Amino acid sequence: MRLPIPLLTSLLLFLPAVANAAGPSAKAMANTCFICHGGGGQESLRGMRASEVIEEMREMKREPREGRLMSVIAKGFSDAEIKAMAAYIATLK
Amino acid sequence: MTDLNRRQFVGLAGASLLLPSVTANAATAPRIVVIGGGFGGATFAKYMRKASPTATITLVEPKSTFISCVGSNEALVGLSSLSKLSFTYDRLKASYGIKQVLSTARSIDVVNRKVKLATGASLDYDRLILSTGIEFRYDAIAGWNKITEKLLPSAWHAGPETTQLAAQIKAIPKGGTFIITVPPMPYRCPPAPYERASLVAWYLSQTNPTAKVLILDANATFPKQQLFEEGWGRLYPGMVTRIVGAVTEVDAASHTAKTANGGYKGAVVNVIPPQRAGTLATATGLTDASGWCPVDVLTFESLLAPGVHIIGDAAASGLPKSGTSASGGAKAAAEAIGNLLGGRAVTDPVIINTCYSRLAPNYAIGIASVFGRDNSGKIVVRQGGAGTGTSPLGASLAYRRTEASDASKWFRAMIADTFS
């Protein structure tokens, strides 16, 4: 299909506004954790190795009874995202 | 050095690292003004500092102490107290170089990017964050207005009304009825009316076991419905009744609430009124016909006024109106604004909503959702809808007890994430 030039131009101008974000950053994903993992809350993530975070998240996905709400949350992230998030968390002091 | 002292020391050291750069670049530093110091505004201020070491961040909030609505149903029945729900901005200010202006924003000039304060002073901004929450629709229920709310307090803002409603509940005569009216969605904290009904039933079951709880509900269904209904059957059999029907009229003198089905008389009528975005948002032209503020969920920037970002309950973002959603949206907005200020590409938001409801001191249920943005720019549950769920139905009392402990941890961590 051949689109008229003005329409093509407007599509090109419009698309970036909607599609310019390619997934959340590792930092943004990690920042969501602190609502529960922090002072007086669930286990602190600071000092965890990336491999530990990845293994915990996998276990949460597998064990809903053990993981409770965390198993729901773990399912909101892909394996690749968990890997990226874990690498970022491992850099936190 | 004690643990507390060490933490204070680290906080001060952090502040001393941050503050000189703010001062040094004061002339060119981006000016961020945040209106409203609830979960949204306070979290935004903190995470904005993490996203930009040089921005000047000013929080416009007339109160020096925040009283959390999360946990206030527990305070209503003596399981917590307003003092345990009160938090100051002191740590935020000291650790993150945030300036608080103890005043109310009166108006916003979105063209010249200025906020006018009740003190008469004005603040210039490069980016404005509005986190002003909800306002009641005083014209929605006949007989419920700014005068009669003094007799029928909603207690939907934690504070003196919580204490007033608690006294009313305490005075319910033997066998009397506590009526709670639920407005149509969207309203602040969707599961909270049902948590309140549950905890009032718990309180009455201890002191006044023939008393009843009646929920008059404008909504056909509600969040965690099966879990609540299971809990009521287990914990308070025969005590909690829910009738679907919007309350259109109340009579403060006779404690009567009316729906299309007829009138219901109680010892206490707790009206939770229909809601909209706050008056400042409306007066600034940031709301649409829904009464809420439409935003681009990539940055939470208003679709009606550039440079103004709306987070928390006031936004029509597609997120639930909850404290944790406000916090999550605040983090996403801070990250996006940090990228915009730095000339970097904005990345997709990710927001987790987590909410526990307590039905008894050792019995809680939860819901969680991981939200992202789809290709059309709407908020959706991530991973094709997989990232959402609730506590399991039919779980043991031991499981619910563990979730009650999770609920306590959730509250403590949320406060730590927001205010320190």
XYZ file of C-alpha atoms in Angstrom:
513
model
C 0.000 0.000 0.000
C 1.268 3.430 -0.864
C 0.501 6.167 1.650
C 0.370 9.816 0.645
C 3.457 11.757 1.685
C 1.728 14.063 4.226
C 0.244 11.029 6.000
C 3.612 9.274 6.048
C 5.224 12.372 7.517
C 2.605 12.677 10.199
C 3.012 8.987 11.038
C 6.753 9.448 11.359
C 6.253 12.425 13.597
C 3.655 10.656 15.678
C 5.303 7.261 16.164
C 8.275 8.284 18.311
C 6.001 9.884 20.895
C 4.305 6.558 21.519
C 7.048 4.070 20.798
C 10.274 5.757 21.938
C 10.569 3.775 25.177
C 12.009 0.289 24.935
C 11.097 -1.342 28.225
C 11.886 -0.132 31.738
C 15.475 0.448 32.860
C 17.097 -1.920 35.365
C 17.181 0.943 37.864
C 13.457 1.677 37.424
C 12.629 -1.998 37.959
C 14.858 -2.207 41.039
C 13.339 0.977 42.481
C 9.935 -0.726 42.594
C 11.285 -3.320 45.072
C 11.908 -0.855 47.898
C 8.238 -0.291 48.648
C 8.371 -3.644 50.513
C 12.085 -4.417 50.821
C 13.461 -1.831 53.207
C 13.611 -0.661 56.813
C 11.425 -2.979 58.925
C 10.024 -4.712 55.856
C 10.825 -7.805 53.837
C 14.431 -8.968 53.401
C 16.856 -6.206 52.393
C 18.196 -6.472 48.864
C 21.378 -4.561 49.609
C 24.386 -6.852 49.594
C 22.647 -9.560 47.548
C 24.569 -11.085 44.658
C 22.940 -11.073 41.210
C 22.762 -14.879 41.192
C 20.910 -14.846 44.523
C 18.327 -12.355 43.252
C 17.782 -14.424 40.091
C 17.410 -17.674 42.050
C 14.995 -16.090 44.568
C 12.839 -14.658 41.794
C 12.737 -18.025 39.987
C 11.717 -19.729 43.214
C 9.005 -17.124 43.789
C 7.554 -17.842 40.349
C 7.564 -21.602 41.114
C 6.261 -21.518 44.697
C 3.156 -19.341 45.098
C 2.368 -20.672 48.599
C 5.859 -19.909 49.829
C 6.219 -16.656 47.903
C 2.725 -15.321 48.665
C 2.290 -11.915 46.985
C 5.922 -11.924 45.858
C 5.129 -14.805 43.520
C 2.531 -12.596 41.815
C 5.054 -9.770 41.494
C 7.809 -12.052 40.141
C 5.481 -13.055 37.297
C 5.339 -9.399 36.230
C 8.946 -9.571 34.957
C 10.551 -11.613 32.161
C 13.668 -13.699 32.806
C 15.771 -11.162 30.887
C 14.346 -8.310 32.981
C 15.043 -10.206 36.200
C 18.638 -10.687 35.062
C 19.051 -6.970 34.346
C 17.383 -5.995 37.641
C 19.564 -8.451 39.577
C 22.748 -7.048 38.018
C 21.708 -3.548 39.098
C 20.713 -4.643 42.619
C 24.130 -6.283 43.039
C 25.770 -2.871 42.565
C 23.816 -1.290 45.455
C 25.821 -0.545 48.566
C 28.022 4.385 67.546
C 24.527 2.966 67.831
C 22.719 1.748 64.754
C 20.484 4.818 64.797
C 23.425 7.159 65.159
C 25.243 5.449 62.339
C 22.223 5.870 60.101
C 21.924 9.516 61.068
C 25.611 9.972 60.347
C 25.287 8.364 56.923
C 22.279 10.571 56.223
C 24.220 13.694 57.144
C 27.252 12.610 55.152
C 24.994 12.046 52.152
C 23.475 15.468 52.590
C 26.857 17.153 52.760
C 27.841 15.461 49.504
C 24.670 16.597 47.811
C 24.130 20.082 49.117
C 27.234 21.882 47.832
C 26.485 20.831 44.250
C 22.962 22.168 44.619
C 24.286 25.477 45.894
C 27.082 25.697 43.335
C 24.680 25.276 40.426
C 21.814 27.219 41.914
C 21.683 29.676 39.032
C 21.282 26.999 36.354
C 19.927 24.045 38.322
C 16.532 22.814 37.165
C 13.769 23.962 39.495
C 11.377 21.207 40.521
C 8.343 22.140 42.593
C 6.234 19.404 44.185
C 2.788 20.241 45.540
C 1.512 17.798 48.150
C 3.526 15.685 50.599
C 1.628 12.391 50.673
C 2.976 9.060 49.444
C 3.179 10.439 45.886
C 4.797 13.812 46.566
C 7.210 12.690 49.283
C 8.381 9.673 47.273
C 8.768 11.843 44.184
C 10.942 14.368 46.041
C 13.273 11.640 47.300
C 13.594 9.784 43.995
C 13.943 13.038 42.059
C 17.059 13.740 44.112
C 18.335 10.252 43.252
C 17.684 11.048 39.569
C 19.229 14.530 39.664
C 21.903 15.593 42.170
C 21.710 19.226 41.055
C 17.987 20.030 40.820
C 16.472 22.334 43.414
C 13.542 20.402 44.833
C 10.890 22.335 46.726
C 8.022 20.563 48.458
C 4.950 22.733 49.003
C 3.133 21.152 51.931
C 1.448 23.120 54.720
C 1.690 20.341 57.307
C 4.913 19.443 59.047
C 3.519 16.028 59.972
C 1.957 13.542 57.580
C -0.736 11.214 58.928
C -0.970 8.039 56.879
C -4.368 6.901 55.636
C -2.813 3.485 55.223
C -3.271 1.933 58.664
C -5.992 4.373 59.723
C -8.710 1.698 59.749
C -6.607 -0.002 62.409
C -6.391 3.249 64.360
C -10.182 3.541 64.148
C -10.623 0.371 66.219
C -7.666 0.776 68.577
C -5.245 -1.602 66.816
C -3.032 1.364 65.977
C -3.041 5.067 66.789
C -2.729 8.330 64.893
C 0.641 8.937 66.544
C 1.923 5.634 65.117
C 0.732 6.807 61.701
C 2.395 10.237 61.924
C 5.659 10.989 60.136
C 7.660 14.151 59.511
C 9.635 15.283 56.484
C 12.774 15.874 58.576
C 14.772 12.938 57.212
C 13.784 13.677 53.615
C 14.935 17.257 54.039
C 18.208 16.354 55.778
C 19.207 13.387 53.627
C 18.117 14.549 50.187
C 18.474 18.324 50.276
C 14.751 18.938 49.836
C 13.307 22.280 50.854
C 9.819 22.300 52.368
C 7.655 25.393 52.068
C 5.039 25.274 54.825
C 2.264 26.797 52.769
C -0.636 25.945 50.497
C -0.486 26.431 46.733
C -3.288 28.837 45.789
C -2.946 28.906 41.997
C -0.724 27.794 39.146
C 0.240 29.862 36.110
C 1.031 27.082 33.632
C 2.101 29.546 30.914
C 4.685 31.422 32.969
C 5.407 28.382 35.128
C 4.741 29.937 38.514
C 2.997 28.650 41.653
C 1.348 31.256 43.845
C 1.320 30.400 47.547
C -1.122 31.298 50.313
C 1.673 33.360 51.877
C 1.599 35.631 48.817
C 5.006 34.439 47.631
C 5.419 32.644 44.329
C 7.709 29.872 43.128
C 9.106 29.542 39.602
C 9.425 26.045 38.217
C 10.814 24.181 35.249
C 8.807 21.079 36.114
C 5.822 21.050 38.460
C 4.581 17.901 40.157
C 1.042 17.915 41.421
C 0.338 15.248 44.022
C -2.684 16.793 45.661
C -4.903 13.729 45.863
C -8.660 13.684 46.104
C -11.447 16.090 46.917
C -14.968 15.101 47.966
C -17.957 15.761 45.742
C -20.101 17.604 48.251
C -22.968 17.834 45.766
C -23.283 14.107 45.079
C -25.335 12.872 48.055
C -28.344 14.919 49.197
C -27.964 15.796 52.870
C -24.193 15.237 52.974
C -22.282 18.508 52.723
C -19.652 20.591 54.536
C -22.038 21.145 57.451
C -23.419 17.622 57.913
C -20.008 16.005 57.441
C -19.253 17.292 60.933
C -21.963 14.902 62.166
C -21.262 12.139 59.640
C -17.455 12.240 59.237
C -16.050 10.215 56.360
C -12.690 9.755 58.100
C -11.305 9.283 54.577
C -8.465 11.630 55.519
C -6.710 10.238 58.593
C -6.725 12.717 61.467
C -9.309 14.268 63.794
C -12.191 12.621 61.897
C -10.639 9.214 62.621
C -10.866 9.995 66.330
C -14.410 11.333 65.961
C -15.652 8.260 64.063
C -13.903 5.964 66.560
C -15.912 7.611 69.366
C -19.135 7.113 67.399
C -18.343 3.418 66.884
C -17.560 3.024 70.573
C -20.964 4.509 71.434
C -22.979 2.111 69.223
C -25.719 0.708 71.491
C -26.141 -3.034 72.025
C -27.339 -4.603 68.778
C -26.935 -1.313 66.830
C -25.850 -1.085 63.201
C -22.730 0.508 61.700
C -23.561 1.598 58.155
C -20.763 2.355 55.716
C -21.588 3.788 52.292
C -19.227 3.072 49.390
C -19.043 5.559 46.481
C -18.789 4.573 42.828
C -15.263 3.862 41.641
C -12.821 5.443 41.123
C -12.172 6.612 44.671
C -9.168 6.580 46.989
C -8.108 3.099 48.105
C -10.687 0.726 46.602
C -10.431 -2.093 49.216
C -10.424 0.271 52.205
C -14.228 0.484 52.808
C -14.341 -3.310 53.065
C -11.314 -3.385 55.355
C -13.023 -0.785 57.523
C -16.246 -2.828 57.600
C -14.181 -5.891 58.613
C -12.256 -4.168 61.394
C -15.387 -2.506 62.779
C -16.954 -6.006 62.818
C -13.876 -7.245 64.706
C -14.186 -4.412 67.237
C -17.929 -4.940 67.700
C -17.489 -8.717 67.987
C -15.304 -8.028 71.053
C -17.496 -5.462 72.759
C -20.976 -5.597 71.244
C -21.434 -8.983 69.578
C -25.101 -8.522 68.617
C -24.268 -5.358 66.646
C -24.266 -5.449 62.840
C -22.264 -3.954 59.969
C -24.112 -2.908 56.808
C -22.273 -1.961 53.609
C -24.305 0.080 51.106
C -22.263 -0.239 47.938
C -22.547 1.763 44.707
C -20.410 -0.885 42.967
C -21.550 -4.307 41.763
C -18.176 -5.894 42.514
C -15.079 -4.880 44.467
C -11.386 -5.851 44.793
C -10.544 -9.020 46.742
C -14.319 -9.602 46.979
C -14.233 -13.390 47.410
C -11.445 -13.110 49.970
C -13.358 -10.523 51.984
C -16.584 -12.521 51.824
C -14.756 -15.682 52.849
C -13.242 -13.807 55.797
C -16.570 -12.340 56.924
C -18.133 -15.819 56.887
C -15.236 -17.253 58.884
C -14.661 -14.460 61.373
C -18.011 -12.681 61.739
C -20.782 -15.049 60.634
C -24.114 -13.270 60.220
C -22.681 -9.920 61.227
C -21.666 -8.251 57.922
C -24.236 -7.591 55.175
C -23.579 -5.910 51.850
C -26.319 -4.430 49.678
C -25.566 -3.130 46.187
C -27.120 0.270 45.553
C -25.775 3.805 45.414
C -26.642 6.033 48.355
C -28.394 9.128 47.001
C -29.451 10.798 50.239
C -28.591 10.783 53.931
C -30.274 12.315 56.947
C -27.737 13.266 59.579
C -30.363 13.744 62.306
C -31.950 10.292 62.015
C -28.781 8.467 60.840
C -30.552 7.243 57.731
C -29.057 6.452 54.315
C -31.268 6.061 51.263
C -30.755 4.066 48.075
C -33.217 3.218 45.288
C -34.206 0.214 47.442
C -35.301 2.298 50.437
C -33.956 3.807 53.655
C -31.539 2.205 56.131
C -31.229 3.486 59.679
C -28.090 2.887 61.684
C -26.496 3.889 64.972
C -23.633 5.284 62.869
C -23.662 6.231 59.192
C -20.138 6.468 57.806
C -20.432 8.229 54.460
C -17.532 7.769 52.093
C -18.434 10.362 49.490
C -17.880 10.249 45.730
C -14.568 11.844 44.770
C -12.677 13.838 42.151
C -9.229 15.410 41.777
C -8.476 18.286 44.147
C -9.702 21.831 43.588
C -6.276 23.175 42.586
C -6.139 20.661 39.706
C -9.651 21.595 38.599
C -9.061 25.331 38.895
C -5.851 25.008 36.863
C -7.725 23.249 34.047
C -5.861 19.971 34.505
C -8.996 17.803 34.813
C -11.249 16.389 32.117
C -14.955 15.525 32.219
C -14.202 12.560 34.519
C -13.029 14.960 37.240
C -9.500 13.495 37.159
C -6.288 14.590 35.386
C -5.380 12.879 32.112
C -1.635 12.175 31.806
C 0.897 10.616 29.446
C 1.903 7.609 31.537
C 5.416 7.625 30.065
C 6.261 10.764 32.045
C 3.030 11.473 33.993
C 2.977 14.854 32.247
C -0.452 16.410 31.898
C -2.141 16.035 28.532
C -3.617 19.499 29.127
C -0.654 21.574 30.381
C 3.001 21.036 29.446
C 5.524 21.063 32.274
C 2.978 19.882 34.841
C 3.129 16.250 35.938
C 0.305 14.712 37.956
C 0.945 11.700 40.154
C -1.075 9.796 42.730
C -4.831 9.746 43.206
C -5.493 12.942 41.200
C -4.242 11.402 37.945
C -6.414 9.455 35.519
C -3.436 7.224 34.755
C -5.153 3.851 34.759
C -3.411 2.951 38.029
C -5.467 2.141 41.139
C -5.803 5.059 43.573
C -3.582 3.652 46.308
C -0.575 4.709 48.350
C 1.719 2.191 46.696
C 0.548 3.148 43.192
C 1.169 6.797 44.062
C 4.658 5.847 45.221
C 5.322 3.750 42.107
C 4.051 6.476 39.795
C 6.211 8.992 41.666
C 9.332 6.890 41.086
C 8.472 6.476 37.396
C 7.860 10.219 37.004
C 11.138 11.079 38.789
C 13.079 8.704 36.545
C 11.412 10.169 33.434
C 12.014 13.782 34.474
C 15.627 12.947 35.351
C 16.067 11.594 31.828
C 14.340 14.598 30.262
C 16.528 17.029 32.226
C 19.636 15.079 31.229
C 18.643 15.003 27.554
C 18.333 11.201 27.634
C 15.608 8.987 26.167
C 12.727 8.287 28.521
C 12.335 4.609 29.374
C 9.086 2.752 30.018
C 7.501 3.040 33.464
C 7.062 0.046 35.720
C 4.805 0.378 38.737
C 3.949 -2.157 41.404
C 0.733 -1.857 43.346
C 0.647 -3.885 46.534
C -2.159 -3.673 49.021
C -2.937 -5.631 52.152
C -6.258 -5.465 53.964
C -6.565 -6.578 57.555
C -9.825 -8.304 58.517
C -8.735 -9.005 62.108
C -5.498 -8.420 64.033
C -3.997 -11.687 62.736
C -5.890 -12.125 59.497
C -4.908 -10.270 56.305
C -5.381 -10.658 52.562
C -3.428 -9.033 49.752
C -3.426 -8.061 46.113
C -0.490 -7.168 43.874
C -0.128 -6.044 40.274
C 2.881 -5.111 38.179
C 1.883 -2.444 35.700
C 3.600 -1.215 32.566
C 2.687 0.707 29.447
C 1.423 -0.896 26.262
C 2.088 0.237 22.679
C -0.959 2.459 22.679
C 0.334 4.296 25.750
C -2.069 2.766 28.284
C -1.292 1.296 31.689
C -1.648 -2.505 31.585
C -0.646 -5.475 33.725
C 2.781 -6.571 32.532
C 3.787 -9.895 30.983
C 0.540 -10.229 29.074
C -1.575 -9.898 32.193
C 0.410 -12.485 34.223
C 1.701 -9.993 36.794
C -1.401 -9.686 38.925
C -3.070 -11.765 41.603
C -4.377 -11.987 45.139
C -3.919 -14.143 48.189
C -5.309 -17.638 47.590
C -8.921 -18.342 48.460
C -9.434 -21.055 51.061
C -6.018 -20.614 52.696
C -5.534 -21.674 56.328
C -5.744 -19.311 59.284
C -1.972 -19.813 59.654
C -1.480 -18.490 56.104
C -3.656 -15.449 56.833
C -1.618 -14.881 60.004
C 1.584 -14.893 57.933
C -0.044 -12.388 55.594
C -0.957 -10.207 58.582
C 2.758 -10.183 59.408
C 3.489 -9.366 55.730
C 1.007 -6.481 56.024
C 2.884 -5.026 59.016
C 6.216 -5.331 57.179
C 4.672 -3.772 54.072
C 3.544 -0.733 56.043
C 6.919 -0.251 57.772
C 8.837 -0.593 54.497
C 6.483 1.760 52.661
C 7.029 4.424 55.312
C 10.802 3.906 55.218
C 10.810 4.138 51.409
C 8.750 7.331 51.488
C 10.082 9.300 54.435
C 13.712 8.247 54.999
